Coordinates of C-alpha atoms in Angstrom, one line a residue:
M292 CA -8.2 -7.9 22.4
K293 CA -8.4 -4.1 22.8
R294 CA -11.3 -2.4 21.2
L295 CA -10.4 -0.4 17.9
W296 CA -9.6 3.2 18.9
S297 CA -11.2 6.2 18.0
H298 CA -9.3 7.2 15.0
S299 CA -8.6 10.1 16.8
P300 CA -5.9 12.5 14.8
K301 CA -4.2 13.5 18.4
A302 CA -3.5 10.0 19.3
V303 CA -2.0 9.1 15.9
F304 CA 0.2 12.5 16.0
K305 CA 1.6 11.5 19.2
S306 CA 3.7 8.7 17.9
P307 CA 6.1 9.0 14.9
I308 CA 5.4 4.9 14.7
H309 CA 1.7 5.8 14.5
I310 CA 2.2 8.4 11.8
M311 CA 3.9 6.4 9.5
A312 CA 1.8 3.4 10.1
F313 CA -1.0 5.8 9.3
G314 CA 0.6 7.0 6.3
L315 CA 1.2 10.5 7.4
G316 CA -2.6 10.5 8.6
S317 CA -4.3 9.2 5.2
G318 CA -5.3 6.2 7.2
L319 CA -7.3 8.3 9.6
P320 CA -10.9 8.3 7.9
K321 CA -13.4 6.2 9.5
T322 CA -14.7 5.1 5.8
A323 CA -12.2 3.3 3.5
P324 CA -9.1 4.2 5.1
G325 CA -7.2 1.7 2.9
T326 CA -8.5 3.5 -0.2
W327 CA -7.6 6.9 1.4
G328 CA -4.2 5.5 2.1
S329 CA -3.7 4.0 -1.5
I330 CA -4.6 7.7 -2.9
A331 CA -2.3 9.5 -0.9
A332 CA 0.5 7.3 -1.7
M333 CA -0.3 7.8 -5.6
P334 CA 1.3 11.7 -5.6
L335 CA 4.1 10.8 -3.5
Y336 CA 5.1 8.0 -5.9
I337 CA 4.8 10.4 -9.1
G338 CA 6.8 12.9 -7.5
L339 CA 9.5 10.9 -5.5
L340 CA 9.8 7.7 -7.2
L341 CA 8.9 8.1 -10.6
P342 CA 12.0 10.2 -11.7
L343 CA 14.3 7.7 -10.5
P344 CA 15.6 4.7 -12.6
L345 CA 13.2 1.5 -12.1
W346 CA 16.1 -0.3 -10.1
I347 CA 16.2 2.4 -7.9
Q348 CA 12.4 2.6 -7.6
W349 CA 12.3 -1.3 -6.6
A350 CA 15.3 -0.9 -4.2
L351 CA 13.3 1.8 -2.4
I352 CA 10.1 -0.3 -2.5
A353 CA 12.2 -3.1 -0.9
A354 CA 13.4 -1.0 1.8
S355 CA 9.9 0.5 2.7
F356 CA 8.4 -2.9 2.7
G357 CA 11.3 -3.7 5.4
L358 CA 10.6 -0.8 7.2
G359 CA 6.8 -1.1 7.1
V360 CA 7.2 -5.0 8.8
W361 CA 8.5 -3.1 11.9
V362 CA 6.6 0.1 11.9
C363 CA 3.1 -1.6 11.3
G364 CA 4.0 -4.7 13.4
L365 CA 5.1 -2.4 16.3
S366 CA 1.9 0.1 15.6
A367 CA -0.6 -2.9 15.7
Q368 CA 1.1 -4.1 18.7
R369 CA 0.7 -0.8 20.6
L370 CA -2.8 -0.8 19.4
G371 CA -3.6 -4.1 20.4
V372 CA -4.9 -5.2 17.2
K373 CA -3.5 -7.6 14.3
D374 CA -4.1 -5.2 11.4
H375 CA -5.8 -1.9 12.3
P376 CA -7.8 -0.6 9.2
G377 CA -6.1 2.8 9.6
I378 CA -2.5 1.2 9.4
V379 CA -2.0 2.2 5.6
W380 CA 1.8 2.0 5.1
D381 CA 1.1 -1.3 3.6
E382 CA -1.1 0.2 0.9
W383 CA 1.4 2.9 0.1
V384 CA 4.2 0.2 -0.3
G385 CA 1.8 -2.0 -2.4
M386 CA 0.4 1.0 -4.6
W387 CA 4.1 2.2 -5.4
L388 CA 5.2 -1.5 -6.7
C389 CA 1.6 -1.5 -8.8
M390 CA 2.3 2.0 -10.1
S391 CA 6.0 0.8 -11.0
L392 CA 5.1 -1.8 -13.4
V393 CA 2.4 0.3 -15.4
P394 CA 3.2 3.2 -18.0
A395 CA 3.8 6.4 -16.7
H396 CA 0.4 8.1 -17.5
W397 CA -2.8 9.1 -15.5
V398 CA -5.0 6.6 -17.2
W399 CA -2.9 3.8 -16.3
W400 CA -2.1 5.3 -12.8
L401 CA -6.2 5.2 -12.0
A402 CA -6.4 1.5 -13.4
A403 CA -3.3 0.8 -11.1
L404 CA -5.5 2.4 -8.1
A405 CA -8.7 0.4 -8.9
A406 CA -6.9 -3.0 -9.5
F407 CA -4.7 -2.6 -6.7
R408 CA -8.0 -2.0 -4.3
L409 CA -9.6 -5.1 -5.8
F410 CA -7.2 -7.5 -5.4
D411 CA -6.3 -5.9 -1.9
I412 CA -9.7 -6.1 -0.8
A413 CA -10.9 -9.4 -2.6
K414 CA -7.6 -11.1 -1.6
P415 CA -7.9 -13.9 -4.2
G416 CA -5.6 -16.9 -4.2
P417 CA -2.3 -16.7 -2.6
I418 CA -3.1 -12.7 -1.5
G419 CA -5.5 -14.4 0.7
W420 CA -3.3 -17.4 1.7
L421 CA -0.6 -14.9 2.7
D422 CA -2.9 -12.5 4.8
K423 CA -4.7 -15.6 6.6
R424 CA -1.4 -17.4 7.5
L425 CA 1.4 -14.4 8.4
S426 CA 1.4 -12.6 11.5
G427 CA 2.8 -9.2 12.9
G428 CA 4.2 -6.7 10.5
L429 CA 5.0 -9.1 8.0
G430 CA 1.5 -10.3 7.8
I431 CA 0.1 -6.7 7.5
M432 CA 2.8 -6.2 4.7
A433 CA 3.1 -9.0 2.4
D434 CA -0.5 -9.3 1.2
D435 CA -0.4 -5.8 -0.1
L436 CA 2.8 -6.2 -1.7
L437 CA 1.5 -9.3 -3.3
A438 CA -1.8 -7.6 -4.3
G439 CA 0.3 -4.8 -5.9
G440 CA 2.7 -6.9 -7.8
V441 CA -0.5 -9.1 -9.2
A442 CA -2.4 -6.0 -10.1
G443 CA 0.5 -4.0 -11.8
G444 CA 1.6 -7.2 -13.5
L445 CA -1.6 -7.7 -14.9
L446 CA -2.0 -4.1 -15.9
M447 CA 1.6 -4.6 -17.3
L448 CA 0.4 -7.2 -19.8
A449 CA -2.8 -5.3 -20.7
S450 CA -0.5 -2.4 -21.9
I451 CA 1.8 -4.6 -24.0
G452 CA -1.6 -6.3 -25.4
I453 CA -3.2 -2.6 -26.0
N454 CA 0.4 -1.6 -27.6
R455 CA 0.4 -4.5 -30.1
F456 CA -3.0 -3.2 -31.5
I457 CA -2.2 0.4 -31.7

């Protein structure tokens, strides 16, 4: 297996596949690239997806997932690694799903970031199962989508509970 590359912006920006897989460069930081990718996904969700009806948001998230299976798989293959830490398109899609499930307010979006990162890093239960058993682009994407769905679903339930007491 090839050694992880140097995270060189020059290397990433030479290939449209890597540009997309690395979240337009948001996965380049050597420290916590998944967190930086998740943070980068937030303004894109707020500016591009949030104004749309929920069903269109979910359709675009589904399409982004499908595109990510191909792009992330190809990027990982070209880099010679199973799931390079700088590949963050999966974090973008998982974060978008998580944000689509919570109330449209900055407090809930920060909670979504924290919860998504927790589930993506810890990989409890079925999230870890998917991460270990799937390979290629599907393996890169599936655990993050599930992490986003679980984190967002739990926060949605919390918001419903809080609203009952207010």
